[in-house]
mmCIF file of N, CA and C in Angstrom:
data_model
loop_
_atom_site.group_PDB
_atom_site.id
_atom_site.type_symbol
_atom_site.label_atom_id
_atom_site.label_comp_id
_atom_site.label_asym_id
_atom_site.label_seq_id
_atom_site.Cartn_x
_atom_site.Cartn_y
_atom_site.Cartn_z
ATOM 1 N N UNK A 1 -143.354 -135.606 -167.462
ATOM 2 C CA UNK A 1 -142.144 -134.824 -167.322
ATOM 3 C C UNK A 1 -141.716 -134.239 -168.668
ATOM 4 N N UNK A 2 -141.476 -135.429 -169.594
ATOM 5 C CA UNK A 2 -141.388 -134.583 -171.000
ATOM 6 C C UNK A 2 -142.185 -133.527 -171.904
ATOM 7 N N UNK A 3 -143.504 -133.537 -171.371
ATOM 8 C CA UNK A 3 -144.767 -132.630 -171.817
ATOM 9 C C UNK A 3 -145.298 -131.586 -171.142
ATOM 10 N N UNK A 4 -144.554 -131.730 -169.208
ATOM 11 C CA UNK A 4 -143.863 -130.278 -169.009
ATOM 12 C C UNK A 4 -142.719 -129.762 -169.633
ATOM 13 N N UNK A 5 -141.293 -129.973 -169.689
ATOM 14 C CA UNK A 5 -140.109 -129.913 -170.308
ATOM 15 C C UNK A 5 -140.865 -129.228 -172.020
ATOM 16 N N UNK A 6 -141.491 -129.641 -172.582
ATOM 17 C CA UNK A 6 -141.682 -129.201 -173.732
ATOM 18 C C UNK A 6 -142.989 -127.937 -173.793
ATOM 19 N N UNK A 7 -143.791 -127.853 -172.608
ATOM 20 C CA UNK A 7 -144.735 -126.982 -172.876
ATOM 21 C C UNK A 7 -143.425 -125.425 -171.947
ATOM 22 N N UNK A 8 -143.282 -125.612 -171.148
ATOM 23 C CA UNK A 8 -142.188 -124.983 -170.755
ATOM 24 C C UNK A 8 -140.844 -124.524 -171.556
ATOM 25 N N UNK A 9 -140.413 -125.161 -172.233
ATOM 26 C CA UNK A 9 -139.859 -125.034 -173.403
ATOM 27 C C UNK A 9 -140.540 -123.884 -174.216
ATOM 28 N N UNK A 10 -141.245 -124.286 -174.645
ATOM 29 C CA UNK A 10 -142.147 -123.555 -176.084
ATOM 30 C C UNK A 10 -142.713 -122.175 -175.731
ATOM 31 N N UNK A 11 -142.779 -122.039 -173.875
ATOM 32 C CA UNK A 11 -143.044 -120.766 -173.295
ATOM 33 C C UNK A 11 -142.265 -119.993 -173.316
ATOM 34 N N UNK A 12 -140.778 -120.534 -173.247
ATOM 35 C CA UNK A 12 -139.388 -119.937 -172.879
ATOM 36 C C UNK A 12 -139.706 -119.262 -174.337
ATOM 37 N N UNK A 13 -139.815 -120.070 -175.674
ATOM 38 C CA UNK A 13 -139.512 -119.363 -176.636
ATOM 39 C C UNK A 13 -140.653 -118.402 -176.715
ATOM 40 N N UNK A 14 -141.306 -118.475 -176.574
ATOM 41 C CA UNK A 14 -142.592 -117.337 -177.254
ATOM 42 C C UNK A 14 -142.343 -115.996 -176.212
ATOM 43 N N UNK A 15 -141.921 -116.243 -174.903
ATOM 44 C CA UNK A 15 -141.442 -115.279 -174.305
ATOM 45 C C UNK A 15 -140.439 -114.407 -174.910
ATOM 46 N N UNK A 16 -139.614 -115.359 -175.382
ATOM 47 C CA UNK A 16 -138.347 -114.913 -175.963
ATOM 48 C C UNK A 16 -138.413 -113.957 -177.149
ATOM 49 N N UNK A 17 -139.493 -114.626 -177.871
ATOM 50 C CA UNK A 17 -139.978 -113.933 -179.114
ATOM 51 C C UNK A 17 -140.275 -112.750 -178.865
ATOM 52 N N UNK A 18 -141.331 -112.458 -177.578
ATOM 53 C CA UNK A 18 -142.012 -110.988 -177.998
ATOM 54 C C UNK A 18 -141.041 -110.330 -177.536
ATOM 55 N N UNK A 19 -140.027 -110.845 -176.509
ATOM 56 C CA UNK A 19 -139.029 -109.563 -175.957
ATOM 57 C C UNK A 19 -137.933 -109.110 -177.097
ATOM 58 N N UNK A 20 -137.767 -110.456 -177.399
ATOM 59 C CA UNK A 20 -137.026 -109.645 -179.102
ATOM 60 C C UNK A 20 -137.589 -108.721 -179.827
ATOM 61 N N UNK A 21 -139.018 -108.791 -180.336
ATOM 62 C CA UNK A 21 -139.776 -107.811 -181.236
ATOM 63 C C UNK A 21 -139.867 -106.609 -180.485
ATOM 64 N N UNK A 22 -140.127 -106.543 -179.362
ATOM 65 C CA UNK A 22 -140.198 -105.665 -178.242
ATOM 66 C C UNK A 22 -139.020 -104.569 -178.090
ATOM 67 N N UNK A 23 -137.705 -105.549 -177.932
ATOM 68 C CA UNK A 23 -136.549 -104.801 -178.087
ATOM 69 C C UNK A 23 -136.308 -104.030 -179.603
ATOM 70 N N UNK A 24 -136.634 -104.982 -180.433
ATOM 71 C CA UNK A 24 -136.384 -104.042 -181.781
ATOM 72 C C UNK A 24 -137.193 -102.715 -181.982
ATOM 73 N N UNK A 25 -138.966 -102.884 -181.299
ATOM 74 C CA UNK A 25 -139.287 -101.779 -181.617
ATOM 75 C C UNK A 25 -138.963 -100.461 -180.729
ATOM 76 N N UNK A 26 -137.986 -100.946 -179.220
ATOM 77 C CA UNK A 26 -137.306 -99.592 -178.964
ATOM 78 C C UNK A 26 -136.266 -99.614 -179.815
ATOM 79 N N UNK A 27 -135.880 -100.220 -180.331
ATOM 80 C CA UNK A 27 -134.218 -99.873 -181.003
ATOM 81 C C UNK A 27 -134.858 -98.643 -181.934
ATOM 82 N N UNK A 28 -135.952 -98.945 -182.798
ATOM 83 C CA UNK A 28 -136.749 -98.433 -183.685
ATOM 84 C C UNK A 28 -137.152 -97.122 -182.879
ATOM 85 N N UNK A 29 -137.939 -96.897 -182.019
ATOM 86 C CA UNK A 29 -137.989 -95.621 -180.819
ATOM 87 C C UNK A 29 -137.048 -95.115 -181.174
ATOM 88 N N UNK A 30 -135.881 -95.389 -180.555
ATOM 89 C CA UNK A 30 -134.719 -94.494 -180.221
ATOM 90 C C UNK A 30 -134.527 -94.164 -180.856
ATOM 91 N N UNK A 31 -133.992 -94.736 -182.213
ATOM 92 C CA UNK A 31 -133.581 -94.285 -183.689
ATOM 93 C C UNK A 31 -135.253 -93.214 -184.581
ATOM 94 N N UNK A 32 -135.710 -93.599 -184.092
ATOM 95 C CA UNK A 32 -136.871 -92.239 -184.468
ATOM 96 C C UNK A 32 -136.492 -90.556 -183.485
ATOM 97 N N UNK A 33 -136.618 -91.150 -182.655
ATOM 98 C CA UNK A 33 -136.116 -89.931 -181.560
ATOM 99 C C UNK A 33 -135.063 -89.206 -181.687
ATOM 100 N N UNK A 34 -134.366 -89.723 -181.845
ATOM 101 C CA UNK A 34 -132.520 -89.392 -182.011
ATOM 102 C C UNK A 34 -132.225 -88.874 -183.799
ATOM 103 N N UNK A 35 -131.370 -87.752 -184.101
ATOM 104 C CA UNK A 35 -130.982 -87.198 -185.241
ATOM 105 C C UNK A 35 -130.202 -88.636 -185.754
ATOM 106 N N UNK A 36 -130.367 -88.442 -187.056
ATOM 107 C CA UNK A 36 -129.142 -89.551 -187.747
ATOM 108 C C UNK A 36 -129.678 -91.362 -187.828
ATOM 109 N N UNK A 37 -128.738 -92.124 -188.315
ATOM 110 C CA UNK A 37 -129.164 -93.161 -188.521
ATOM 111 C C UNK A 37 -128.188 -93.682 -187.068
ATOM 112 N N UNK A 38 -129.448 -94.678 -186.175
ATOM 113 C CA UNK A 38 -128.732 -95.231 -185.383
ATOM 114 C C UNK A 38 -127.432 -96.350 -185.259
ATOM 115 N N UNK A 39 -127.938 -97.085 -186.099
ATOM 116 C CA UNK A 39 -127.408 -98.417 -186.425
ATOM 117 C C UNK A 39 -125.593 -97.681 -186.583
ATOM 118 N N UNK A 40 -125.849 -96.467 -187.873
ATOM 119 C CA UNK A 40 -124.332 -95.990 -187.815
ATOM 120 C C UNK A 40 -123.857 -95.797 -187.090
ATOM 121 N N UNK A 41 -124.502 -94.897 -185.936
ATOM 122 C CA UNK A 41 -123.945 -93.753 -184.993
ATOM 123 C C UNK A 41 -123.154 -95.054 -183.965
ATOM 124 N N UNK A 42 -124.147 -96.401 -183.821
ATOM 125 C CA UNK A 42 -123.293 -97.046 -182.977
ATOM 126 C C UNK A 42 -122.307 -97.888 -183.375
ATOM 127 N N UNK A 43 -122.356 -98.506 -184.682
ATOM 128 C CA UNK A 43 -121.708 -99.601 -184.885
ATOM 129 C C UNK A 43 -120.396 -99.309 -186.030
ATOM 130 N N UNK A 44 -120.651 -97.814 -186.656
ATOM 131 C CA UNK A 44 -120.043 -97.356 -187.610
ATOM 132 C C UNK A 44 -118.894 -96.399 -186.415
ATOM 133 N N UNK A 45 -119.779 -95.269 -186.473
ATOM 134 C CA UNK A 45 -119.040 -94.160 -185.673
ATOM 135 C C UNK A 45 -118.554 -94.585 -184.370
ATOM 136 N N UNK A 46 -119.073 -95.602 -183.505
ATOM 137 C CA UNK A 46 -118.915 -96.568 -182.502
ATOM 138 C C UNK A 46 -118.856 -94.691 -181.226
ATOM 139 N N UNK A 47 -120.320 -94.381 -181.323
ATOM 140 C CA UNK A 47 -120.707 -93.026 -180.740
ATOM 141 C C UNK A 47 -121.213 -93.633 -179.150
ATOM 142 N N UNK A 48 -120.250 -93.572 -178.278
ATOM 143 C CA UNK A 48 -120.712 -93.746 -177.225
ATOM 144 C C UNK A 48 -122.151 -93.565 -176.361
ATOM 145 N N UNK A 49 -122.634 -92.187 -176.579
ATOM 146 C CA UNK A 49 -123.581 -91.704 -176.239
ATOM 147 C C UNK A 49 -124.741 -92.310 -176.716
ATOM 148 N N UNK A 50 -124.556 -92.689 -177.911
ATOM 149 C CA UNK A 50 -125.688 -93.673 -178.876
ATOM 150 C C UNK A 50 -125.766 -94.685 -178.377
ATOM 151 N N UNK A 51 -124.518 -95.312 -177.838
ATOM 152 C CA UNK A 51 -125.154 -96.563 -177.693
ATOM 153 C C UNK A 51 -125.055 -97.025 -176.074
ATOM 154 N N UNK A 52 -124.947 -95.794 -175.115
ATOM 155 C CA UNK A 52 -125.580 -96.087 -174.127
ATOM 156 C C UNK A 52 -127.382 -96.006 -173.513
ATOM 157 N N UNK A 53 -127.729 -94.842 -174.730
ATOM 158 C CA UNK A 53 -128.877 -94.446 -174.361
ATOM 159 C C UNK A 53 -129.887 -95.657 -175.490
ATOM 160 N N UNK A 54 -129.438 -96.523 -176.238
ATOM 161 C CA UNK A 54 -129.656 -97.664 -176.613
ATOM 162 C C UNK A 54 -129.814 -98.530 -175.825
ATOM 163 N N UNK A 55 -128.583 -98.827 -174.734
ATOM 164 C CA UNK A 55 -128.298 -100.054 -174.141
ATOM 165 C C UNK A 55 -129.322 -99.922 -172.910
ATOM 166 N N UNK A 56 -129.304 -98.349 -172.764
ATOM 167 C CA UNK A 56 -130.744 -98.265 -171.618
ATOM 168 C C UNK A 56 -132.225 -98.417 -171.971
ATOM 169 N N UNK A 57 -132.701 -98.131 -173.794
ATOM 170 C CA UNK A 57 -133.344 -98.799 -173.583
ATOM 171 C C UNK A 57 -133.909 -100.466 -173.634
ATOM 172 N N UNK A 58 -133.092 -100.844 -174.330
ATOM 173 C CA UNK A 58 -133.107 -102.263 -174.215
ATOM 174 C C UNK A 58 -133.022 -102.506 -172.785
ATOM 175 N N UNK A 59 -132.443 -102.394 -172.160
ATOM 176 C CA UNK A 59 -132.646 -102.796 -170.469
ATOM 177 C C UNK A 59 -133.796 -102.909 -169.870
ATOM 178 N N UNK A 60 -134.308 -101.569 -170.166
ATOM 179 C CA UNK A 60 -135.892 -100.822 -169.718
ATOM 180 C C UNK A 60 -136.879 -101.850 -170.415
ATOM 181 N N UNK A 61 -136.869 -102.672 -171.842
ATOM 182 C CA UNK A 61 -137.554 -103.200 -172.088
ATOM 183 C C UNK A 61 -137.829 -104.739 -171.449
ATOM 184 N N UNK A 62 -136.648 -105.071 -171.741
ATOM 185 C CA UNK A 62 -136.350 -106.410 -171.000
ATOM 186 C C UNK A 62 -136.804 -106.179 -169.651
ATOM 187 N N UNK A 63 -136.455 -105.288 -168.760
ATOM 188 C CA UNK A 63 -136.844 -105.509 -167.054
ATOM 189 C C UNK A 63 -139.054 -105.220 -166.753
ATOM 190 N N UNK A 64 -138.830 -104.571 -167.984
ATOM 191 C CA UNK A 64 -140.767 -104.246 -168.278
ATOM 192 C C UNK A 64 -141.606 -106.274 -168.592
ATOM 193 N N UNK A 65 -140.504 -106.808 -169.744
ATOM 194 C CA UNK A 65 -141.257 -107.680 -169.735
ATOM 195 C C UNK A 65 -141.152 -108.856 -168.926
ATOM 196 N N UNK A 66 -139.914 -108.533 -168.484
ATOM 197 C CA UNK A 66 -139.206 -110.052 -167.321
ATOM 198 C C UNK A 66 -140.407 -109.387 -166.278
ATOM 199 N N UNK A 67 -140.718 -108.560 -165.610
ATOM 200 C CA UNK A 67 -141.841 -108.240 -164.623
ATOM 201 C C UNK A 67 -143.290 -108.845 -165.049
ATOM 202 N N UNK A 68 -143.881 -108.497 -165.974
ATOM 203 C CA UNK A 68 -144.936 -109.433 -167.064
ATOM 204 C C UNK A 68 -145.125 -110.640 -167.067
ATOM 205 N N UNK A 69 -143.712 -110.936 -167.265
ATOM 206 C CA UNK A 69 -143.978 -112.747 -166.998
ATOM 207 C C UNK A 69 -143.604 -113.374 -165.624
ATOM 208 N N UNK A 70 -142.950 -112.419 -165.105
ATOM 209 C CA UNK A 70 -143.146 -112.866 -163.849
ATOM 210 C C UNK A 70 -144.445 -112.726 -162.826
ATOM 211 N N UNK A 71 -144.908 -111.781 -163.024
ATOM 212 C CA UNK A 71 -146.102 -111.796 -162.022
ATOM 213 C C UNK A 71 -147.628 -111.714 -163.126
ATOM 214 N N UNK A 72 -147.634 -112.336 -164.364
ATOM 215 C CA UNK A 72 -148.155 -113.205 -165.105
ATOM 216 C C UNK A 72 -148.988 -114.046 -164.261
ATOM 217 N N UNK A 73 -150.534 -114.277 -164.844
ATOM 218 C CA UNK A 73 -151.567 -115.279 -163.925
ATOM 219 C C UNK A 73 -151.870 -115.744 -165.619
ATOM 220 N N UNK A 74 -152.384 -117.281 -165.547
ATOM 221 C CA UNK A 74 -153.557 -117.538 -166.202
ATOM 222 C C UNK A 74 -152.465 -118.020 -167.513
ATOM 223 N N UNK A 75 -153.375 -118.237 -168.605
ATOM 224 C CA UNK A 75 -152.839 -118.992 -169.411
ATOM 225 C C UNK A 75 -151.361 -118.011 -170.779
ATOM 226 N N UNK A 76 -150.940 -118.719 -170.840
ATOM 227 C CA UNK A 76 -149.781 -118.568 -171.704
ATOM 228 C C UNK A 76 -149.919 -117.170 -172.839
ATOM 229 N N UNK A 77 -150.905 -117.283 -173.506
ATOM 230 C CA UNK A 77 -151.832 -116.660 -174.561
ATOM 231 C C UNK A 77 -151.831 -115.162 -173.302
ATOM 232 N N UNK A 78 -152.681 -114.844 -172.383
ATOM 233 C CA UNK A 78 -152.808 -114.077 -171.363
ATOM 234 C C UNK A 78 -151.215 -113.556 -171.168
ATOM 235 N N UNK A 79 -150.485 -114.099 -170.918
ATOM 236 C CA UNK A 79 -149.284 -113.907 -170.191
ATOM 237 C C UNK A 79 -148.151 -112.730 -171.078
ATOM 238 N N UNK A 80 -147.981 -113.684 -172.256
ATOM 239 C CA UNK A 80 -147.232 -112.921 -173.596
ATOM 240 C C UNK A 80 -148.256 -111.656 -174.315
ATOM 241 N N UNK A 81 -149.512 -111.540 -173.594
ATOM 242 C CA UNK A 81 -150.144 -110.177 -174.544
ATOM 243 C C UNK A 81 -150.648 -109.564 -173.605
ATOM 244 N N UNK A 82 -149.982 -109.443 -172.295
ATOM 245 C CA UNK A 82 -149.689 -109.027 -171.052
ATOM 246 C C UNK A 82 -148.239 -108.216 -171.065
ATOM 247 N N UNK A 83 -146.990 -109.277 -171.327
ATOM 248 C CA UNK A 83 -146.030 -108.637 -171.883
ATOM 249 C C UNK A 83 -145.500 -107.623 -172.389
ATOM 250 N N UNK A 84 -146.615 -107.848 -173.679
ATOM 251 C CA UNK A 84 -146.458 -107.177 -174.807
ATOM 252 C C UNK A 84 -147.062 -105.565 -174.697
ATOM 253 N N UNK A 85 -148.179 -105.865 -173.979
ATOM 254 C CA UNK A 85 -148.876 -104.689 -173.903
ATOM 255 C C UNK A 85 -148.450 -103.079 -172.754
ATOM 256 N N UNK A 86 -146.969 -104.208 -171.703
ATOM 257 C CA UNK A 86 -147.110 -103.545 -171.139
ATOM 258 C C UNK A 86 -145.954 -103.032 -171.276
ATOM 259 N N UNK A 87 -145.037 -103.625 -172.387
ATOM 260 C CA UNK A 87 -144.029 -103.374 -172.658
ATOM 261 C C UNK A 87 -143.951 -102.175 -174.057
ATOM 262 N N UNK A 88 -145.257 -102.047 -174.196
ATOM 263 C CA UNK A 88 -145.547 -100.858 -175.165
ATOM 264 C C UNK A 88 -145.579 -99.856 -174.514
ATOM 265 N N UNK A 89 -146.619 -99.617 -173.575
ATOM 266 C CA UNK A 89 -146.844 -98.734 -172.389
ATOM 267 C C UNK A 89 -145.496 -98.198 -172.073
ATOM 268 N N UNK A 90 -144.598 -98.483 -171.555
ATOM 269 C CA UNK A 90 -143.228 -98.497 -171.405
ATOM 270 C C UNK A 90 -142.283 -97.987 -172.366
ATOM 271 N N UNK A 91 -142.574 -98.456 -173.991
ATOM 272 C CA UNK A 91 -142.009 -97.981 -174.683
ATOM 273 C C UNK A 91 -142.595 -96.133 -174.678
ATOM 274 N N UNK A 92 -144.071 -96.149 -174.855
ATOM 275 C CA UNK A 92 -144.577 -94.874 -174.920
ATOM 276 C C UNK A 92 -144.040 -93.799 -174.257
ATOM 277 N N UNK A 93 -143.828 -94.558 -172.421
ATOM 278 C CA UNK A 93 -143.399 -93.729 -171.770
ATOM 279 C C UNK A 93 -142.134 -93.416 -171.908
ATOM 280 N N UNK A 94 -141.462 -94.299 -172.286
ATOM 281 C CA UNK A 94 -139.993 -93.790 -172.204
ATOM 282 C C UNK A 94 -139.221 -92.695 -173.315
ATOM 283 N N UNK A 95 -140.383 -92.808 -174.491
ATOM 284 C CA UNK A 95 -140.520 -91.608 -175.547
ATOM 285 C C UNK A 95 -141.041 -90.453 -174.809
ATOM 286 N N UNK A 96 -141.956 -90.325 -174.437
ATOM 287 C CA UNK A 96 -142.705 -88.863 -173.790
ATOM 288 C C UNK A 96 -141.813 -88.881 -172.880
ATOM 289 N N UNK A 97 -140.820 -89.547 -172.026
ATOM 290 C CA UNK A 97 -140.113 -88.328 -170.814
ATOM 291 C C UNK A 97 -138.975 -88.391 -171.009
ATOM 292 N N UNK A 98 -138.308 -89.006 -172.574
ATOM 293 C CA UNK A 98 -137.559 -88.304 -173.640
ATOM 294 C C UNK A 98 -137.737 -86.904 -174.147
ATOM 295 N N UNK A 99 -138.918 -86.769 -174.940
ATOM 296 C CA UNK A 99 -139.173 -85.994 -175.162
ATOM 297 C C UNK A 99 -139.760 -84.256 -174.047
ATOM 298 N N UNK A 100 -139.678 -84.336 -172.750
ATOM 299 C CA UNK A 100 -139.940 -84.089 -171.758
ATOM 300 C C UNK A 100 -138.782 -83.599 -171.183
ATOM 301 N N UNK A 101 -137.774 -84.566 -171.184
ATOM 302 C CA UNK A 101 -136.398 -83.998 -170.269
ATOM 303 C C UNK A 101 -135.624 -82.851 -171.486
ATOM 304 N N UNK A 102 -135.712 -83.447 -172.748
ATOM 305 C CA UNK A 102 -135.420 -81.971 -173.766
ATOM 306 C C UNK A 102 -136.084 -80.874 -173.847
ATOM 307 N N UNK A 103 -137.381 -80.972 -173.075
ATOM 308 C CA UNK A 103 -138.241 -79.551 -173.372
ATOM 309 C C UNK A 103 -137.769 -78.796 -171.901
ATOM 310 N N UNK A 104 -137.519 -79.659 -170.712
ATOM 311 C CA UNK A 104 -136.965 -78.896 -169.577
ATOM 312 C C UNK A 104 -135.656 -78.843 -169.513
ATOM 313 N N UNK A 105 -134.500 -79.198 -170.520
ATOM 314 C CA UNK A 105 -133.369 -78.538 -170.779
ATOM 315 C C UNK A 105 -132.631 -77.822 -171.449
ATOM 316 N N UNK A 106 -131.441 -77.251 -171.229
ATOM 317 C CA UNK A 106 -130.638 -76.303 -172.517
ATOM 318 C C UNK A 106 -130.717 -77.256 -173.154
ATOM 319 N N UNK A 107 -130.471 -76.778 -174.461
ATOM 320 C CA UNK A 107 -130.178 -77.378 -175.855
ATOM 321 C C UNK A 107 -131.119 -78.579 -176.440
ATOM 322 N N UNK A 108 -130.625 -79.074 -177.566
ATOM 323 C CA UNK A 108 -131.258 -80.251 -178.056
ATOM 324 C C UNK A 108 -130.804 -81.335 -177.845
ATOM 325 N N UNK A 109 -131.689 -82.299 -177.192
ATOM 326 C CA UNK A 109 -131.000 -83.995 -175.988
ATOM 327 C C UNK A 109 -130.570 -84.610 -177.467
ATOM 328 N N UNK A 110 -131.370 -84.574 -178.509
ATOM 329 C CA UNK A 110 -131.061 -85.190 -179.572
ATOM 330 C C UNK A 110 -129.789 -85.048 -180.257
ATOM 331 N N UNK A 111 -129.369 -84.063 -180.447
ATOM 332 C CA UNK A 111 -128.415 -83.072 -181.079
ATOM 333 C C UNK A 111 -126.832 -84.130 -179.860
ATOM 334 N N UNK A 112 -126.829 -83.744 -178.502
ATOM 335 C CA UNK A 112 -125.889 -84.120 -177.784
ATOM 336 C C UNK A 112 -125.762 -85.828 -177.514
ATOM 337 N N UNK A 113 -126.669 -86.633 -177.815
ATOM 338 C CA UNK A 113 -127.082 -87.861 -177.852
ATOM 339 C C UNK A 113 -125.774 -88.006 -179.433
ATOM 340 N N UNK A 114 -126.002 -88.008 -180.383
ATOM 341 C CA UNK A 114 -124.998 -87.874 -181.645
ATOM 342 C C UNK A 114 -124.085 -87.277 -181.628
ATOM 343 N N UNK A 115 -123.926 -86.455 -180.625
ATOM 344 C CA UNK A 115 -122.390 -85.878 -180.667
ATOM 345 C C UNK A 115 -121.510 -86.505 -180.927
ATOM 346 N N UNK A 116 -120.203 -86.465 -181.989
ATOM 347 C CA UNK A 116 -119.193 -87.980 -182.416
ATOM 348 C C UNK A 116 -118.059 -87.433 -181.230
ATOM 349 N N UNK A 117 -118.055 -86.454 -180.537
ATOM 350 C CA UNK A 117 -117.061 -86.372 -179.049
ATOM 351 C C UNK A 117 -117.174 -87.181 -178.094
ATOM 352 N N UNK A 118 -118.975 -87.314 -178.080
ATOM 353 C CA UNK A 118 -118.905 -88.340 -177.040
ATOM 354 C C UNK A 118 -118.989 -88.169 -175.326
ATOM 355 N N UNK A 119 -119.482 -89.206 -174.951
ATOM 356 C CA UNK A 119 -119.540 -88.794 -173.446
ATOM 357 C C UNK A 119 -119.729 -87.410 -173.127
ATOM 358 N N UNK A 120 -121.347 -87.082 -173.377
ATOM 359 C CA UNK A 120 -122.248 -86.342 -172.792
ATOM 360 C C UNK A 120 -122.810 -86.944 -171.408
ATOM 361 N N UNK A 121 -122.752 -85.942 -170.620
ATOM 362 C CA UNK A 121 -123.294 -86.317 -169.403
ATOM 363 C C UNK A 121 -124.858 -86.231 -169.337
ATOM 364 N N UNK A 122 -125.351 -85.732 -169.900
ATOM 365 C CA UNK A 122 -126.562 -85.868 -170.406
ATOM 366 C C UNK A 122 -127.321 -87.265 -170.966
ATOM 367 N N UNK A 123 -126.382 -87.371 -171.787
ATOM 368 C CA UNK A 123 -126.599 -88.990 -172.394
ATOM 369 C C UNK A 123 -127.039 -89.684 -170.953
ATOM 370 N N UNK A 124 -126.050 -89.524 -169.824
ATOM 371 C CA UNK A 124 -126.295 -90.589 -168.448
ATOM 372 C C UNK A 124 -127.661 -90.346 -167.836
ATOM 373 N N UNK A 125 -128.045 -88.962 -167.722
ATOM 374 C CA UNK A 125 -129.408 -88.436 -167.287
ATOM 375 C C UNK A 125 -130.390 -88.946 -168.509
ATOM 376 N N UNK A 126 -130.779 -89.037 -169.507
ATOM 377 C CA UNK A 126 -131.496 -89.728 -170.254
ATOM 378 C C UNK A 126 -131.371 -91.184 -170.058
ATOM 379 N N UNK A 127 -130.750 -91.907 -169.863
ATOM 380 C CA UNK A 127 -130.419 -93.577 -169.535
ATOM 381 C C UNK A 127 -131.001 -93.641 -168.734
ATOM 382 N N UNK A 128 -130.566 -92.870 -167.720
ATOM 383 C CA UNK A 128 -131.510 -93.162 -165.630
ATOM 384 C C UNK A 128 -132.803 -93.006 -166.381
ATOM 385 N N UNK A 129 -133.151 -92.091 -166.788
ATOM 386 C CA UNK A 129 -134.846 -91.692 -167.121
ATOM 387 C C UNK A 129 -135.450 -92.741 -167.997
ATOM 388 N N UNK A 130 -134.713 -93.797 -168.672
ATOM 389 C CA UNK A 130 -135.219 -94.465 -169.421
ATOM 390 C C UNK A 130 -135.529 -96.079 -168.220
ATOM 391 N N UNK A 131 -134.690 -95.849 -167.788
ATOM 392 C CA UNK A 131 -134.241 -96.961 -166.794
ATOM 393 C C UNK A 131 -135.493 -97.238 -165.857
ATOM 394 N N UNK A 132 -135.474 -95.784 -165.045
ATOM 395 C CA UNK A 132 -136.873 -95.544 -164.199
ATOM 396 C C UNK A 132 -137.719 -95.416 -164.408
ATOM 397 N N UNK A 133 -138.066 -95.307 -165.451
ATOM 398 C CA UNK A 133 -139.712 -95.398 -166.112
ATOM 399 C C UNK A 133 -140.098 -96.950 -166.512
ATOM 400 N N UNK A 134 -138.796 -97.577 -166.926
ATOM 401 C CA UNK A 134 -138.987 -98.684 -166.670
ATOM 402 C C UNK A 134 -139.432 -99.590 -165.917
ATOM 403 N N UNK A 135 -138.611 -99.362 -164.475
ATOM 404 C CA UNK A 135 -138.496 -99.782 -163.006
ATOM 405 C C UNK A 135 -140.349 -99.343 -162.797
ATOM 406 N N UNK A 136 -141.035 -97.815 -163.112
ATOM 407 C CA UNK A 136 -142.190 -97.812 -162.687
ATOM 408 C C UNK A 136 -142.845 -98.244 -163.183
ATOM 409 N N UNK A 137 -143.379 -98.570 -164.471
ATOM 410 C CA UNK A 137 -144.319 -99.646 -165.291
ATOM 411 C C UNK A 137 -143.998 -101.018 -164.944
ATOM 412 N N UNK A 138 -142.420 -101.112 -164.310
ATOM 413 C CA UNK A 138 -142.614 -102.631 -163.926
ATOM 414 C C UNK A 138 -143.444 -102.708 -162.316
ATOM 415 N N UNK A 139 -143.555 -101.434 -161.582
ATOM 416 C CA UNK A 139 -143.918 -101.426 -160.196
ATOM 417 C C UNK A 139 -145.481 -101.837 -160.238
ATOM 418 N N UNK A 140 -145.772 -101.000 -161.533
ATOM 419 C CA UNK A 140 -147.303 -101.005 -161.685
ATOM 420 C C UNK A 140 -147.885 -102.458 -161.900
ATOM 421 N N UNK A 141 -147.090 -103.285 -162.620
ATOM 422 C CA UNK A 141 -147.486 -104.640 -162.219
ATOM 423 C C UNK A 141 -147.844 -105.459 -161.304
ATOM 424 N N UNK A 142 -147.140 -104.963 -160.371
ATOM 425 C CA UNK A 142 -146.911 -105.927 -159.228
ATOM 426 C C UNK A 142 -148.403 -105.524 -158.064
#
């Protein structure tokens, strides 16, 4: 019981681990994608738009790798570079149909994403798109 409890344990964390690194390297995405320094736009300028299309992708990442380990076979090692891999995939995509929904709209998504006015409705149509690309790399798992 204690040497499940502890191998279970030690899974929780290593899970935990890559979805953290995972999440940072969309934080890192977004803030490549997006004009300006992110970290400001949300925590300085407290820019709404920034930090919803943030909070979507962190969502998108987390629901990519909670799918990974959930329908995960085989050993531990397998499982987390399963995760990882598919939670890149995911990141990729959610850059290209970023970059995709600005080439099929007015203006620059980037440009209205930093707006310090705020609450772009646009911002919400980029979130869904980050969201659902999510939702489909997690489909592709299953």
């Amino acid at each position: 019981m204690l040497a499940d409890l502890a191998r279970d344990g030690g899974a929780a964390l290593a899970y935990s681990g890559v979805g953290i690194v995972l999440m940072a390297l969309g934080f890192v995405l977004v803030d490549v994608i997006t004009p300006g320094n992110l970290r400001h736009q949300i925590w300085i300028d407290r820019n709404p738009n920034a930090a919803l299309l943030t909070a979507s992708n962190m969502l998108g990442v987390g629901i990519i790798v909670a799918t990974a380990i959930w329908t995960s076979e085989g050993s531990i090692g397998r499982a987390l570079a399963a995760s990882a891999v598919y939670a890149v995939i995911g990141l990729i995509a959610m850059g290209v149909a970023f970059v995709l929904l600005d080439l099929l709209t007015p203006g620059e998504l980037g440009e209205m994403l930093v707006d310090p006015n705020g609450r772009n409705p646009a911002v919400w149509v980029s979130a869904a798109v980050h969201i659902a690309v999510a939702l489909v790399v997690s489909a592709g798992l299953s």
